[in-house]
Tab-separated table of N, CA, C and O in Angstrom:
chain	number	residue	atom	x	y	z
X	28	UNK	N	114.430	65.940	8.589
X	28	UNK	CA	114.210	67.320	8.990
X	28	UNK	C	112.856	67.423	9.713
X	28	UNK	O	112.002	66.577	9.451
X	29	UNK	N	112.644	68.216	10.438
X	29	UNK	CA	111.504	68.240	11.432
X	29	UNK	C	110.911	69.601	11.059
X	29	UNK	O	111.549	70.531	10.565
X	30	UNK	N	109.340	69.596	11.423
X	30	UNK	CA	108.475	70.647	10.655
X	30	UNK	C	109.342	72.528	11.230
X	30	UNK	O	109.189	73.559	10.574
X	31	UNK	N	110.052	72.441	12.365
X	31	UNK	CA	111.004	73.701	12.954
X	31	UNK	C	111.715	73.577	12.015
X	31	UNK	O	111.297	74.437	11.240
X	32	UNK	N	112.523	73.081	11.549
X	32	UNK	CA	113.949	73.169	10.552
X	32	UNK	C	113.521	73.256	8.952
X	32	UNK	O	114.194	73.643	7.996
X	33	UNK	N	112.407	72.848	8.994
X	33	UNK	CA	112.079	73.455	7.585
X	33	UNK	C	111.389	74.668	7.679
X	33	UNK	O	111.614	75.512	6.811
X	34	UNK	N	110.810	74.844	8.326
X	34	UNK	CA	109.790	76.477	8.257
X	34	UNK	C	110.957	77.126	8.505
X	34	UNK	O	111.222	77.494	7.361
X	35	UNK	N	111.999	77.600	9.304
X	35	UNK	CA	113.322	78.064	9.422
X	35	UNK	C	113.890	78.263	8.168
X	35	UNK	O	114.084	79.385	7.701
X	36	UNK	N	114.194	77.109	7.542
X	36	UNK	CA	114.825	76.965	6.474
X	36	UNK	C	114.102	77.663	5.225
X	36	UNK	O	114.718	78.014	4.218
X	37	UNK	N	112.947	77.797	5.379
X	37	UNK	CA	111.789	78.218	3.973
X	37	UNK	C	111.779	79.975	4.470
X	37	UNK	O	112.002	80.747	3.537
X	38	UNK	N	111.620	80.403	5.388
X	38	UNK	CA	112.000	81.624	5.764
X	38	UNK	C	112.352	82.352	5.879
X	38	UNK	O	112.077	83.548	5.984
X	39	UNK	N	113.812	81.134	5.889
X	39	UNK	CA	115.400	81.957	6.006
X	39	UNK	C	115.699	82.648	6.981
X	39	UNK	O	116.161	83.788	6.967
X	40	UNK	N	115.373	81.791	8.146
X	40	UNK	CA	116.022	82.598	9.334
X	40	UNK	C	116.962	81.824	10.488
X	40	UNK	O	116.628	80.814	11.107
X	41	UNK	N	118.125	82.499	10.608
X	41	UNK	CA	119.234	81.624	11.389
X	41	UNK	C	118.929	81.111	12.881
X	41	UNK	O	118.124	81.785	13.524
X	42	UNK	N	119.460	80.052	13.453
X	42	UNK	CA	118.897	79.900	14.414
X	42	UNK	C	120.018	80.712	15.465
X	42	UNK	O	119.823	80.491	16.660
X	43	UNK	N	120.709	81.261	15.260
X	43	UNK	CA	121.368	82.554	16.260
X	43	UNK	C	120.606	83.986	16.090
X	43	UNK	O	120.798	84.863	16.932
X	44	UNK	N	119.784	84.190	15.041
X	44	UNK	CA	118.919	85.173	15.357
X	44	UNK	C	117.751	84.890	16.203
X	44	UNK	O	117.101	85.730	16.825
X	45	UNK	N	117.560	83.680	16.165
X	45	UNK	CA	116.211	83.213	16.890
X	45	UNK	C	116.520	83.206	18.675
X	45	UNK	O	115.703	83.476	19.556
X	46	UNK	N	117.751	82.864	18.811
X	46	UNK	CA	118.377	82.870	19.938
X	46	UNK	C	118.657	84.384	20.672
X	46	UNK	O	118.522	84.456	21.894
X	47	UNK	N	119.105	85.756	19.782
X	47	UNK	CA	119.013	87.021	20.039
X	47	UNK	C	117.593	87.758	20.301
X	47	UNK	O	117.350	88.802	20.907
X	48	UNK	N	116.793	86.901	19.672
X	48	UNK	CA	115.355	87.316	19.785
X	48	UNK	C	115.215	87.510	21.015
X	48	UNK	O	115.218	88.512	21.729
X	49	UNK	N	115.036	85.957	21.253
X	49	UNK	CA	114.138	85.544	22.488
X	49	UNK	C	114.847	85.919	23.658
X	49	UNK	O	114.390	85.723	24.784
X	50	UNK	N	116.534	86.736	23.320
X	50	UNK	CA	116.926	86.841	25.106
X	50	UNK	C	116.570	88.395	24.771
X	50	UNK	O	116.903	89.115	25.712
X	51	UNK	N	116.085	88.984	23.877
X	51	UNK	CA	115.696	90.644	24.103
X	51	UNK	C	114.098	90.288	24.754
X	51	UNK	O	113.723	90.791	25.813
X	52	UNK	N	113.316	89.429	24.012
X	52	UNK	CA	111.809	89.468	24.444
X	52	UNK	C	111.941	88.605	25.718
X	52	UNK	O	110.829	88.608	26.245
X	53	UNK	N	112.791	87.879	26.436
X	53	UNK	CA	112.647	87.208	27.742
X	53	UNK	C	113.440	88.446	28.594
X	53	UNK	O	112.859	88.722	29.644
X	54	UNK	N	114.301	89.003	28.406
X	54	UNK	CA	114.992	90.034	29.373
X	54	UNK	C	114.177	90.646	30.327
X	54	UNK	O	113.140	91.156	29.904
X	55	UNK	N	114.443	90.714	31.644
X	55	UNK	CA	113.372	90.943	32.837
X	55	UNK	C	113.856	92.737	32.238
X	55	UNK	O	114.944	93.139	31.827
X	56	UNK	N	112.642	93.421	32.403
X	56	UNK	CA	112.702	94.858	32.387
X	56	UNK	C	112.478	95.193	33.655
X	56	UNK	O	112.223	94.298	34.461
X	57	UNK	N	112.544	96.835	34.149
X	57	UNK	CA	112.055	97.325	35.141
X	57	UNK	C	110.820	96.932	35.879
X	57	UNK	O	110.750	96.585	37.058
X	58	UNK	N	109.731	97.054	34.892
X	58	UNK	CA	108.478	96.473	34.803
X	58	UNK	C	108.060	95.131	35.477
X	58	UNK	O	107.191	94.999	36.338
X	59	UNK	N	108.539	94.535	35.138
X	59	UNK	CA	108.743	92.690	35.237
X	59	UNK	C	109.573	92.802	36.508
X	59	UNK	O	109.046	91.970	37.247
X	60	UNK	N	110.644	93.401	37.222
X	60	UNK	CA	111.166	93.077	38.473
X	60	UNK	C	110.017	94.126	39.402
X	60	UNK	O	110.016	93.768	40.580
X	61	UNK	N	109.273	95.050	39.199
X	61	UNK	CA	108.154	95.705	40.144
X	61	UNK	C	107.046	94.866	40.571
X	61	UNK	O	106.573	94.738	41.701
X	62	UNK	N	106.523	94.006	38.848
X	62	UNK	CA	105.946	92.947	39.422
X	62	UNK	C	105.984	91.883	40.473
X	62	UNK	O	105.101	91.573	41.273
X	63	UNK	N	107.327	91.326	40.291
X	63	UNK	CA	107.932	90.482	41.131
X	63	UNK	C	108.047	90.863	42.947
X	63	UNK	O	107.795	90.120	43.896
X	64	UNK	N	108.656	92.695	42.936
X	64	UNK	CA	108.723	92.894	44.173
X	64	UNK	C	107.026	92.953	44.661
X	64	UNK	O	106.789	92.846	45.864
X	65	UNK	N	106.297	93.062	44.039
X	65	UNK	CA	104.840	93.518	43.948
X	65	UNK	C	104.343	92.189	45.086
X	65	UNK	O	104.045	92.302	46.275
X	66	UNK	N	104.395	90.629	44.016
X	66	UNK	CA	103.910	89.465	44.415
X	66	UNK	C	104.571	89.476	46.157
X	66	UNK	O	104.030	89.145	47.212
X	67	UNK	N	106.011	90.032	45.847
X	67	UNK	CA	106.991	89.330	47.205
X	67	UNK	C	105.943	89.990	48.493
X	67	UNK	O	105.761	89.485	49.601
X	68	UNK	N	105.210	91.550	47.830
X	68	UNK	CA	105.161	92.184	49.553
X	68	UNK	C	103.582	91.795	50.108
X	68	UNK	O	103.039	91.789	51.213
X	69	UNK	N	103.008	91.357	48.198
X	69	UNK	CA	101.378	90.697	49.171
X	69	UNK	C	101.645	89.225	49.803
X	69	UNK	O	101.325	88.964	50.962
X	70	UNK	N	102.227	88.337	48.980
X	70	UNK	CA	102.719	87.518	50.188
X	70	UNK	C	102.997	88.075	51.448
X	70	UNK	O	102.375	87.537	52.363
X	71	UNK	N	103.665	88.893	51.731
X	71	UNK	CA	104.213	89.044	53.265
X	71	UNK	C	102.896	90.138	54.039
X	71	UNK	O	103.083	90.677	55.130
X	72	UNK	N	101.757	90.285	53.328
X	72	UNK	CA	100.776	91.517	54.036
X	72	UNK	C	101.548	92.485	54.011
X	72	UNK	O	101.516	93.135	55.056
X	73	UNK	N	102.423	92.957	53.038
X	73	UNK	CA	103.062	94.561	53.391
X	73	UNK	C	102.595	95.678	52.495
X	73	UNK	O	102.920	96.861	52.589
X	74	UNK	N	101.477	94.922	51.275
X	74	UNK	CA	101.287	95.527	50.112
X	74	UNK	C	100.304	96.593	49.985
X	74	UNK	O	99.242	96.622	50.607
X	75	UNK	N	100.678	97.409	49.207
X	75	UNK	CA	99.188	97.962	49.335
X	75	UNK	C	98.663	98.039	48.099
X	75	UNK	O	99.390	97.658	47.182
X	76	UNK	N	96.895	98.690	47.672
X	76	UNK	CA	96.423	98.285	47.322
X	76	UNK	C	97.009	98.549	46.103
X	76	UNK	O	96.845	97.503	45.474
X	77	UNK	N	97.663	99.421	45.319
X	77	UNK	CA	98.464	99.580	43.548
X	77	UNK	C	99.283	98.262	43.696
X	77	UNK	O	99.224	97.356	42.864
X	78	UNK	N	100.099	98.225	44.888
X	78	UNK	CA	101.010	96.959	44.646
X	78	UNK	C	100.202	95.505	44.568
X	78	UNK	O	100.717	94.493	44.094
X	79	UNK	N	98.710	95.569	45.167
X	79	UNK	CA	98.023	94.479	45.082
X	79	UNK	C	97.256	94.377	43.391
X	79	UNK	O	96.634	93.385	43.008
X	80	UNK	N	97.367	95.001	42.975
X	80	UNK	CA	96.707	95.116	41.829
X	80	UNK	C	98.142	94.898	40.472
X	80	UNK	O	97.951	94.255	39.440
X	81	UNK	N	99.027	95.352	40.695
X	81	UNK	CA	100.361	94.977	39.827
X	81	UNK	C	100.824	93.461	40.520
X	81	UNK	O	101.670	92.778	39.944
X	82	UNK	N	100.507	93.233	41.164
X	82	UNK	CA	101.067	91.807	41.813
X	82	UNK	C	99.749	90.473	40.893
X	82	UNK	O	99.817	89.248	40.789
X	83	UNK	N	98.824	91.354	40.460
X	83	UNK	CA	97.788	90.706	39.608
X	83	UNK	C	98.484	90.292	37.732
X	83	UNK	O	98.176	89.399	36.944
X	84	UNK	N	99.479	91.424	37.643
X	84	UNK	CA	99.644	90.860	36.324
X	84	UNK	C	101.052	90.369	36.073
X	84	UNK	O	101.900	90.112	36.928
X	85	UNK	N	101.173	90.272	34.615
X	85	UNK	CA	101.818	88.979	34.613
X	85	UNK	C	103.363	89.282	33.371
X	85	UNK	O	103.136	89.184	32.165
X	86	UNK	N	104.229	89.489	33.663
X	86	UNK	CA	106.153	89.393	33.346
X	86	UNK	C	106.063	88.458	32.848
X	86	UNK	O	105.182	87.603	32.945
X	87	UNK	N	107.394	88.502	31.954
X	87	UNK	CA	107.788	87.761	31.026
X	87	UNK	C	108.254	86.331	32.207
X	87	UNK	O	107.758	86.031	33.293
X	88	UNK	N	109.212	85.793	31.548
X	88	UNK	CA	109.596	84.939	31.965
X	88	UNK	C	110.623	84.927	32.509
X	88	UNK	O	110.811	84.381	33.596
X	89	UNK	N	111.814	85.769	31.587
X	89	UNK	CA	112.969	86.063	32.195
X	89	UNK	C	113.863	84.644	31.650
X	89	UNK	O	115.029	84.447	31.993
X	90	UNK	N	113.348	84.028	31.050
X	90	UNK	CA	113.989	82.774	30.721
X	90	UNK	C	114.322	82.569	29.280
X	90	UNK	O	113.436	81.864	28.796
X	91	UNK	N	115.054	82.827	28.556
X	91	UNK	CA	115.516	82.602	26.573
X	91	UNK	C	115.293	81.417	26.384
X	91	UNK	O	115.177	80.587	27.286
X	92	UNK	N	115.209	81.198	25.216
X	92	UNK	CA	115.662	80.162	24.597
X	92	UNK	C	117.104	79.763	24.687
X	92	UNK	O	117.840	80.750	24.705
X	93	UNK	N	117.752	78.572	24.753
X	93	UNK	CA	118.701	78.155	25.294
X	93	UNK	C	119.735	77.348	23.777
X	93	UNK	O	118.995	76.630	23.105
X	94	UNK	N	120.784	77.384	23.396
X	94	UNK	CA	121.169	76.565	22.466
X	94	UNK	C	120.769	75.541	22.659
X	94	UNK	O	120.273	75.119	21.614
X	95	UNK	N	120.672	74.678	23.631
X	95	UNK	CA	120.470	72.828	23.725
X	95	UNK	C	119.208	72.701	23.312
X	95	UNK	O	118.909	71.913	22.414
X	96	UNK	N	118.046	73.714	24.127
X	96	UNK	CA	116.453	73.978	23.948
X	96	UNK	C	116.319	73.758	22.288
X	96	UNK	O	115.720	72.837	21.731
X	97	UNK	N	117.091	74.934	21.616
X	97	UNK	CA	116.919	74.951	20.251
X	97	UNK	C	117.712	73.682	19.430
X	97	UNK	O	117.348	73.304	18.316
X	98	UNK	N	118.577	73.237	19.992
X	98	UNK	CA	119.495	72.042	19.226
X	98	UNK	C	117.916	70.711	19.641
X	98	UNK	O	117.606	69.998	18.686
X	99	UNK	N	117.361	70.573	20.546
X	99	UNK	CA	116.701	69.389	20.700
X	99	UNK	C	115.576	69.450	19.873
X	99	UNK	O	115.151	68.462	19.275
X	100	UNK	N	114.759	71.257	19.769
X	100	UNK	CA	113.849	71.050	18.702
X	100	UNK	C	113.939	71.072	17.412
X	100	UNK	O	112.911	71.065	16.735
X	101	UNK	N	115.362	71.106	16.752
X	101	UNK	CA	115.859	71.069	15.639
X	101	UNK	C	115.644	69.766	15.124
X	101	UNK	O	115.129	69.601	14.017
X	102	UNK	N	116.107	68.558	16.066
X	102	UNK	CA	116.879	67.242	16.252
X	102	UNK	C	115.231	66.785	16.340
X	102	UNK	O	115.138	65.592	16.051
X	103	UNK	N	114.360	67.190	16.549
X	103	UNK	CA	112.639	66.384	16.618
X	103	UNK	C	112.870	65.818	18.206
X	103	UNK	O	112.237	64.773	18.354
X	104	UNK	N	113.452	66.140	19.182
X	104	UNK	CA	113.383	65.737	20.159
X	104	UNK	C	112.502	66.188	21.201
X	104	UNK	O	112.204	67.376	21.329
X	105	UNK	N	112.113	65.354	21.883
X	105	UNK	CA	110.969	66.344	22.837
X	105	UNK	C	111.556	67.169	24.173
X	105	UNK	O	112.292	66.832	25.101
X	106	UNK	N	110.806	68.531	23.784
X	106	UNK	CA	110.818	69.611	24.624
X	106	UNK	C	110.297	70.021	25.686
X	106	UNK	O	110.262	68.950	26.292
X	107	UNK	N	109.781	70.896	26.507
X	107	UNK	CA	108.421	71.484	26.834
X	107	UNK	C	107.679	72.172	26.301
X	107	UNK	O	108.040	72.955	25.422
X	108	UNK	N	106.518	72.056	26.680
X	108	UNK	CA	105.499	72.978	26.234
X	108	UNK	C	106.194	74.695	26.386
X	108	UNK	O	106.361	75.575	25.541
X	109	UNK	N	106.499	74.632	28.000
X	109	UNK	CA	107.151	76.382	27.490
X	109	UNK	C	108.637	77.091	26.682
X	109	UNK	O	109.016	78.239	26.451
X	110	UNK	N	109.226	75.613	26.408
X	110	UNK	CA	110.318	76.041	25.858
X	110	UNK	C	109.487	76.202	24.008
X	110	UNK	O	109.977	76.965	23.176
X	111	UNK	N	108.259	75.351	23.714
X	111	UNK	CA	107.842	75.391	22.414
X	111	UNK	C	107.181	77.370	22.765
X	111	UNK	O	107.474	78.353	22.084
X	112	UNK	N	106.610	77.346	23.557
X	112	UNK	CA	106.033	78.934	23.647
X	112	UNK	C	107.465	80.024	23.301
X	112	UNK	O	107.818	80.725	22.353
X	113	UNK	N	107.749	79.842	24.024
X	113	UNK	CA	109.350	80.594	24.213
X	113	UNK	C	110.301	80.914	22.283
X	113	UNK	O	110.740	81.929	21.743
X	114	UNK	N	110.230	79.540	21.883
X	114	UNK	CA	110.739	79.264	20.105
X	114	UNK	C	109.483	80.546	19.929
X	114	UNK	O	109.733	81.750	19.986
X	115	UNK	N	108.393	80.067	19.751
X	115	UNK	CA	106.973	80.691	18.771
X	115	UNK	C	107.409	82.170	19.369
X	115	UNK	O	107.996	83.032	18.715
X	116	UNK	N	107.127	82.246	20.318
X	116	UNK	CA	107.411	83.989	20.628
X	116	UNK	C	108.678	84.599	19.914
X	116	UNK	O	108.627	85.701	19.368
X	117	UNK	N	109.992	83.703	19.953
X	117	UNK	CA	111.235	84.219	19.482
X	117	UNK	C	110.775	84.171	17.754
X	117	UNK	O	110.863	85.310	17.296
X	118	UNK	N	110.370	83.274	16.826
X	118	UNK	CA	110.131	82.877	15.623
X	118	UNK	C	108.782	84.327	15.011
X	118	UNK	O	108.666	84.795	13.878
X	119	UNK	N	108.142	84.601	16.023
X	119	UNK	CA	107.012	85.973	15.390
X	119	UNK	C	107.522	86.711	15.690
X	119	UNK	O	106.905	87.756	15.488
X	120	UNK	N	108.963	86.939	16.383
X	120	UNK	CA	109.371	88.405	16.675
X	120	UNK	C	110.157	88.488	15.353
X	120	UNK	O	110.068	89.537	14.715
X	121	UNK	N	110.962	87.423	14.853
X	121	UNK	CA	111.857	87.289	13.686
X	121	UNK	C	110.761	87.890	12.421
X	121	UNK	O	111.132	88.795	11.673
X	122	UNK	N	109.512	87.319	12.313
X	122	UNK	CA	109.083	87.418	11.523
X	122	UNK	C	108.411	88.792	11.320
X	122	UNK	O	108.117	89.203	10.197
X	123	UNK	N	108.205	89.409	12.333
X	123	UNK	CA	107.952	90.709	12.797
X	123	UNK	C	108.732	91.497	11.984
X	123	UNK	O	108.367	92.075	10.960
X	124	UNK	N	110.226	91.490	12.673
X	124	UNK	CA	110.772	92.230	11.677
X	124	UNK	C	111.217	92.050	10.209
X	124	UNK	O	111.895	92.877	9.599
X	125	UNK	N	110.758	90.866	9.702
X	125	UNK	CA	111.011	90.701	8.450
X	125	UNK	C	109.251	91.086	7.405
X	125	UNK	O	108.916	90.804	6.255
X	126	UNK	N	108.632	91.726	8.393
X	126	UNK	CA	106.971	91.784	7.996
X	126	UNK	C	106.809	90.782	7.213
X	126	UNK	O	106.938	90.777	5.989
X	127	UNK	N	106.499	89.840	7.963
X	127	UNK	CA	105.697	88.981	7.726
X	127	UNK	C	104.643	88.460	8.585
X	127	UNK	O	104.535	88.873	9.739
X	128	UNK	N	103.874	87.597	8.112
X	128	UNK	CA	102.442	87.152	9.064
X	128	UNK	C	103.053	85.963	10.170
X	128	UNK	O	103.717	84.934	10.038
X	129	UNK	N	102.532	86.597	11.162
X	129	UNK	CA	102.789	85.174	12.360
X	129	UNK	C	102.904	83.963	12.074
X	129	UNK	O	102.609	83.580	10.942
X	130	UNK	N	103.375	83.061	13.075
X	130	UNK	CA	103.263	81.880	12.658
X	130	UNK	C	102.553	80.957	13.467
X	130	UNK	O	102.075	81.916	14.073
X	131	UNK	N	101.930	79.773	14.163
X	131	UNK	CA	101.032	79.221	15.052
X	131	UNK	C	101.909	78.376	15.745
X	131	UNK	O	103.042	78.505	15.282
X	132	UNK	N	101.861	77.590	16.634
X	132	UNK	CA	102.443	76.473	16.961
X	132	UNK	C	102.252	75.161	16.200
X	132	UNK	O	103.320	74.642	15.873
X	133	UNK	N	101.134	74.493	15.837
X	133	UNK	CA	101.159	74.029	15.053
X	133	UNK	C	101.685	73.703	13.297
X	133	UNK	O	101.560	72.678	12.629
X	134	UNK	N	102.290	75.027	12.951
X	134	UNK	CA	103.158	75.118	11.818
X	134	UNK	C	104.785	75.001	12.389
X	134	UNK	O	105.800	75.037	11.694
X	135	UNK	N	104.701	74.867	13.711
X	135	UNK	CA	106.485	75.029	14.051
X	135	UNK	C	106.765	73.409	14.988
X	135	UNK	O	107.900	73.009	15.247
X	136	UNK	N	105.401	72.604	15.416
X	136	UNK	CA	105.848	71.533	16.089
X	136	UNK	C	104.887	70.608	15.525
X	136	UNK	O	104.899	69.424	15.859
């Protein structure tokens, strides 16, 4: 068992909730596609200065956690670094709603 499958397991939390998590907290919002059109129009010089200043910050990812993502860090197999960010974000939202205290990366890899 690998240090993910036991903190999971000591927790008690399924890895299909962990998977519902992370596609509500990766889901591009309104927000996150303004950004995006934001970056597209200072690239092109069309921006102006609010859109130059939202083109400064920074959207999710838009990217979940993936079953295979989560089957490989189950399995102790190596990942990426942002698919390990991506778990930790999905794993403190779980824990969020179960009030409880965060968890680090280092307690999950």
């Amino acid at each position: 068992m690998t240090k993910l499958a036991d903190f999971l397991s000591t927790k008690k939390i399924d890895h299909r909730r962990l998977l519902a998590a992370s596609h509500q907290i990766e889901a591009l919002s309104p927000s996150d596609r303004a950004i995006r059109f934001a970056k597209i129009r200072t690239k092109k010089n069309e921006a102006s200065d609010a859109q130059k200043e939202l083109a400064k910050s920074k959207g999710t990812s838009g990217k979940p956690v993936t079953t295979p993502l989560l089957n490989r860090a189950l399995e102790g197999k190596a990942i990426p670094s942002a698919g390990k960010t991506r778990i930790l974000r999905a794993v403190n939202r779980v824990l969020e709603q179960k009030k409880q205290s965060a968890a680090q990366l280092k307690d999950l890899f």
